[in-house]
Amino acid sequence: NAGVTQTPKFQVLKTGQSMTLQCAQDMNHNSMYWYRQDPGMGLRLIYYSASEGTTDKGEVPNGYNVSRLNKREFSLRLESAAPSQTSVYFCASLHSVWQETQYFGPGTRLLVL
Amino acid sequence: TQLLEQSPQFLSIQEGENLTVYCNSSSVFSSLQWYRQEPGEGPVLLVTVVTGGEVKKLKRLTFQFGDARKDSSLHITAAQTGDTGLYLCAGAKSSGNTGKLIFGQGTTLQVKP
């Protein structure tokens, strides 16, 4: 039982390049979330998927898109990376919206030059 | 808009000292969670408080939820070097049932030997 896994662990992009951050969970959780973490800002929600087949914007969705590929996988795509998207990205999952414990992956560190 | 204000943002103390971290908001939350994050890892849940006035203890850590469910505190007694890390509070709103959390900015705790 690996919990929440994220790939890649670290990535360097040039401005304008695109990339997809992958997230998978093996806990049969229904809800999944993408956050970014910046110094002094805590974690800010980018997008979430309350259940398979649904996605919704969070607090800071601009410049990102998501895909809930199946119940296990939730990907985050940067179509045209900008230096402001340099951050640490965390994926989290939740068994159901009626429960409260979110389980986080180890994070992806992204540097946009 | 930061709905949850954590203070202090940084705390450096000697081993054996006591400390309190505060998490304040003008909004009411259905529950409030405290996470601890080690460098290079994702946040890990410490505790969830649900009832106004609730107090929970986890060894040397004491968590309290305000009577009005707008604020919370984390008190650590006789801090140890192993307590070093980033502490995050996160609030869940009762409306919408999306499982979304609002995070505070975090408190970086450094416990020196």
Tab-separated table of C-alpha atoms in Angstrom:
chain	number	residue	atom	x	y	z
A	1	ASN	CA	0.000	0.000	0.000
A	2	ALA	CA	1.954	3.002	-1.309
A	3	GLY	CA	-0.640	5.646	-0.380
A	4	VAL	CA	-0.367	8.713	-2.612
A	5	THR	CA	2.446	8.760	-5.170
A	6	GLN	CA	3.560	11.671	-7.324
A	7	THR	CA	5.814	11.874	-10.359
A	8	PRO	CA	8.180	13.439	-11.103
A	9	LYS	CA	9.833	14.404	-7.798
A	10	PHE	CA	11.643	17.346	-9.357
A	11	GLN	CA	11.397	19.147	-12.685
A	12	VAL	CA	13.016	22.151	-14.332
A	13	LEU	CA	11.135	23.838	-17.178
A	14	LYS	CA	11.763	26.808	-19.402
A	15	THR	CA	9.100	29.484	-19.671
A	16	GLY	CA	6.467	28.392	-22.189
A	17	GLN	CA	7.101	24.670	-21.908
A	18	SER	CA	4.329	22.313	-20.912
A	19	MET	CA	4.278	19.395	-18.540
A	20	THR	CA	1.937	17.070	-16.668
A	21	LEU	CA	2.295	16.205	-13.001
A	22	GLN	CA	1.012	12.744	-12.194
A	23	CYS	CA	-0.707	11.618	-9.015
A	24	ALA	CA	-2.039	8.188	-8.089
A	25	GLN	CA	-3.551	6.730	-4.925
A	26	ASP	CA	-4.144	3.093	-4.052
A	27	MET	CA	-6.501	3.628	-1.099
A	28	ASN	CA	-9.727	3.538	-3.133
A	29	HIS	CA	-10.361	7.170	-2.229
A	30	ASN	CA	-13.100	9.083	-3.989
A	31	SER	CA	-11.790	12.636	-3.747
A	32	MET	CA	-8.464	14.024	-4.922
A	33	TYR	CA	-6.851	17.466	-4.685
A	34	TRP	CA	-3.967	19.454	-6.128
A	35	TYR	CA	-2.266	22.123	-3.997
A	36	ARG	CA	0.709	24.377	-4.447
A	37	GLN	CA	2.906	25.419	-1.535
A	38	ASP	CA	4.892	28.645	-1.563
A	39	PRO	CA	6.927	30.142	1.306
A	40	GLY	CA	4.725	31.979	3.775
A	41	MET	CA	1.534	31.022	1.909
A	42	GLY	CA	0.641	27.619	3.316
A	43	LEU	CA	-1.062	25.313	0.828
A	44	ARG	CA	-3.421	26.738	-1.750
A	45	LEU	CA	-5.925	24.587	-3.599
A	46	ILE	CA	-5.550	24.594	-7.389
A	47	TYR	CA	-8.170	22.065	-8.498
A	48	TYR	CA	-10.019	19.193	-6.937
A	49	SER	CA	-12.105	16.215	-7.906
A	50	ALA	CA	-14.781	15.386	-5.349
A	51	SER	CA	-15.565	12.136	-7.142
A	52	GLU	CA	-14.559	10.259	-10.272
A	53	GLY	CA	-15.795	12.123	-13.333
A	54	THR	CA	-15.960	15.557	-11.708
A	55	THR	CA	-13.416	18.345	-11.394
A	56	ASP	CA	-13.724	21.849	-9.982
A	57	LYS	CA	-11.581	24.940	-9.580
A	58	GLY	CA	-9.979	25.785	-6.297
A	59	GLU	CA	-8.473	29.026	-5.081
A	60	VAL	CA	-5.713	29.434	-7.719
A	61	PRO	CA	-6.684	27.570	-10.937
A	62	ASN	CA	-5.342	30.000	-13.557
A	63	GLY	CA	-2.660	28.458	-15.779
A	64	TYR	CA	-3.557	24.876	-14.856
A	65	ASN	CA	-5.802	22.101	-16.096
A	66	VAL	CA	-6.628	18.763	-14.540
A	67	SER	CA	-7.844	15.340	-15.584
A	68	ARG	CA	-9.385	12.708	-13.335
A	69	LEU	CA	-8.294	9.812	-15.489
A	70	ASN	CA	-9.958	7.183	-13.304
A	71	LYS	CA	-10.610	6.690	-9.616
A	72	ARG	CA	-6.901	6.231	-8.885
A	73	GLU	CA	-5.289	8.949	-10.968
A	74	PHE	CA	-5.546	12.750	-11.019
A	75	SER	CA	-3.137	14.713	-13.220
A	76	LEU	CA	-2.259	18.403	-13.262
A	77	ARG	CA	-1.168	20.027	-16.512
A	78	LEU	CA	0.709	23.259	-17.091
A	79	GLU	CA	0.140	24.194	-20.729
A	80	SER	CA	2.595	27.097	-20.864
A	81	ALA	CA	4.733	27.302	-17.756
A	82	ALA	CA	5.545	30.678	-16.214
A	83	PRO	CA	8.135	31.569	-13.536
A	84	SER	CA	5.226	32.347	-11.165
A	85	GLN	CA	4.389	28.642	-11.258
A	86	THR	CA	7.681	27.761	-9.578
A	87	SER	CA	6.459	25.980	-6.475
A	88	VAL	CA	6.082	22.670	-4.695
A	89	TYR	CA	2.978	20.810	-5.814
A	90	PHE	CA	1.164	18.366	-3.569
A	91	CYS	CA	-1.535	15.900	-4.443
A	92	ALA	CA	-3.888	14.660	-1.727
A	93	SER	CA	-6.741	12.199	-1.499
A	94	LEU	CA	-9.728	11.749	0.770
A	95	HIS	CA	-11.879	8.674	1.168
A	96	SER	CA	-15.092	10.680	0.953
A	97	VAL	CA	-16.110	14.284	1.448
A	98	TRP	CA	-17.840	13.163	4.631
A	99	GLN	CA	-14.519	12.244	6.163
A	100	GLU	CA	-11.804	14.647	7.051
A	101	THR	CA	-8.343	13.143	6.789
A	102	GLN	CA	-6.536	14.112	3.606
A	103	TYR	CA	-3.513	11.994	2.728
A	104	PHE	CA	-0.725	13.812	0.935
A	105	GLY	CA	1.860	12.685	-1.559
A	106	PRO	CA	5.570	13.576	-1.211
A	107	GLY	CA	5.337	16.528	-3.585
A	108	THR	CA	6.792	17.632	-6.926
A	109	ARG	CA	9.292	20.468	-6.887
A	110	LEU	CA	8.958	22.558	-10.032
A	111	LEU	CA	11.349	25.270	-11.140
A	112	VAL	CA	10.374	27.408	-14.128
A	113	LEU	CA	13.214	29.461	-15.578
B	1	THR	CA	-7.575	36.043	0.768
B	2	GLN	CA	-6.103	34.184	3.718
B	3	LEU	CA	-9.023	33.047	5.830
B	4	LEU	CA	-6.853	31.340	8.432
B	5	GLU	CA	-4.124	33.341	10.112
B	6	GLN	CA	-1.415	31.429	11.902
B	7	SER	CA	0.947	32.951	14.411
B	8	PRO	CA	3.771	33.072	14.897
B	9	GLN	CA	5.099	32.262	11.436
B	10	PHE	CA	8.485	31.285	12.819
B	11	LEU	CA	9.504	30.086	16.261
B	12	SER	CA	12.972	29.145	17.482
B	13	ILE	CA	13.208	27.767	21.014
B	14	GLN	CA	15.454	25.670	23.218
B	15	GLU	CA	14.700	22.053	23.977
B	16	GLY	CA	12.502	21.769	27.076
B	17	GLU	CA	10.613	25.012	26.536
B	18	ASN	CA	6.855	25.246	26.036
B	19	LEU	CA	5.203	26.931	23.076
B	20	THR	CA	1.803	27.745	21.645
B	21	VAL	CA	0.819	28.218	18.020
B	22	TYR	CA	-2.400	30.014	17.165
B	23	CYS	CA	-4.760	29.675	14.232
B	24	ASN	CA	-7.406	32.392	13.920
B	25	SER	CA	-10.225	33.197	11.545
B	26	SER	CA	-13.350	35.283	11.291
B	27	SER	CA	-15.069	32.316	9.635
B	28	VAL	CA	-16.732	29.359	11.294
B	29	PHE	CA	-15.401	25.916	10.391
B	30	SER	CA	-17.090	22.550	10.761
B	31	SER	CA	-13.759	21.098	11.816
B	32	LEU	CA	-10.155	22.127	12.096
B	33	GLN	CA	-7.116	19.994	11.479
B	34	TRP	CA	-3.460	20.291	12.417
B	35	TYR	CA	-0.768	18.872	10.152
B	36	ARG	CA	2.971	18.525	10.577
B	37	GLN	CA	5.296	18.634	7.600
B	38	GLU	CA	8.911	17.537	7.455
B	39	PRO	CA	11.282	18.996	4.825
B	40	GLY	CA	10.848	17.257	1.482
B	41	GLU	CA	7.652	15.489	2.497
B	42	GLY	CA	3.930	16.080	2.386
B	43	PRO	CA	1.884	17.176	5.423
B	44	VAL	CA	0.776	14.460	7.830
B	45	LEU	CA	-2.376	14.812	9.904
B	46	LEU	CA	-1.857	15.165	13.674
B	47	VAL	CA	-5.398	15.735	14.878
B	48	THR	CA	-8.899	16.838	13.900
B	49	VAL	CA	-11.073	18.868	16.269
B	50	VAL	CA	-14.768	19.066	15.563
B	51	THR	CA	-16.692	20.336	18.581
B	52	GLY	CA	-16.443	23.905	19.864
B	53	GLY	CA	-14.349	23.947	23.041
B	54	GLU	CA	-12.902	20.520	22.310
B	55	VAL	CA	-9.467	19.696	23.698
B	56	LYS	CA	-7.405	16.799	22.378
B	57	LYS	CA	-4.049	15.589	23.614
B	58	LEU	CA	-1.417	13.724	21.663
B	59	LYS	CA	1.434	12.970	24.085
B	60	ARG	CA	3.056	16.394	24.695
B	61	LEU	CA	0.812	18.164	22.175
B	62	THR	CA	-2.484	19.728	23.241
B	63	PHE	CA	-4.957	20.969	20.654
B	64	GLN	CA	-7.948	23.176	21.381
B	65	PHE	CA	-10.843	24.280	19.204
B	66	GLY	CA	-12.420	27.610	20.105
B	67	ASP	CA	-15.951	27.699	21.484
B	68	ALA	CA	-17.193	29.491	18.370
B	69	ARG	CA	-15.234	27.149	16.045
B	70	LYS	CA	-13.333	30.072	14.548
B	71	ASP	CA	-9.934	29.504	16.104
B	72	SER	CA	-7.623	26.822	17.419
B	73	SER	CA	-4.357	26.473	19.263
B	74	LEU	CA	-1.571	23.938	19.469
B	75	HIS	CA	0.450	23.815	22.685
B	76	ILE	CA	3.642	21.769	22.940
B	77	THR	CA	5.002	21.010	26.388
B	78	ALA	CA	8.733	20.445	26.896
B	79	ALA	CA	9.614	20.660	23.224
B	80	GLN	CA	12.108	18.194	21.799
B	81	THR	CA	14.377	18.498	18.755
B	82	GLY	CA	12.154	15.928	17.036
B	83	ASP	CA	9.286	18.450	17.140
B	84	THR	CA	11.113	20.606	14.599
B	85	GLY	CA	9.036	21.072	11.465
B	86	LEU	CA	6.295	23.061	9.777
B	87	TYR	CA	2.929	23.047	11.532
B	88	LEU	CA	-0.156	23.807	9.467
B	89	CYS	CA	-3.725	24.353	10.535
B	90	ALA	CA	-6.515	23.710	8.055
B	91	GLY	CA	-10.217	24.389	8.306
B	92	ALA	CA	-13.087	22.559	6.658
B	93	LYS	CA	-16.205	24.480	5.731
B	94	SER	CA	-19.527	22.780	6.333
B	95	SER	CA	-21.173	23.965	3.110
B	96	GLY	CA	-20.765	22.208	-0.236
B	97	ASN	CA	-19.465	18.886	1.098
B	98	THR	CA	-16.465	18.975	-1.192
B	99	GLY	CA	-13.845	17.983	1.357
B	100	LYS	CA	-11.936	21.177	0.600
B	101	LEU	CA	-9.596	22.539	3.240
B	102	ILE	CA	-8.394	26.098	3.816
B	103	PHE	CA	-4.835	26.175	5.106
B	104	GLY	CA	-3.085	28.715	7.288
B	105	GLN	CA	0.342	30.027	6.272
B	106	GLY	CA	2.133	27.620	8.569
B	107	THR	CA	4.411	27.950	11.595
B	108	THR	CA	8.013	26.871	11.211
B	109	LEU	CA	9.250	25.500	14.530
B	110	GLN	CA	12.927	25.051	15.246
B	111	VAL	CA	13.840	23.332	18.511
B	112	LYS	CA	17.511	23.694	19.362
B	113	PRO	CA	19.336	21.180	21.573
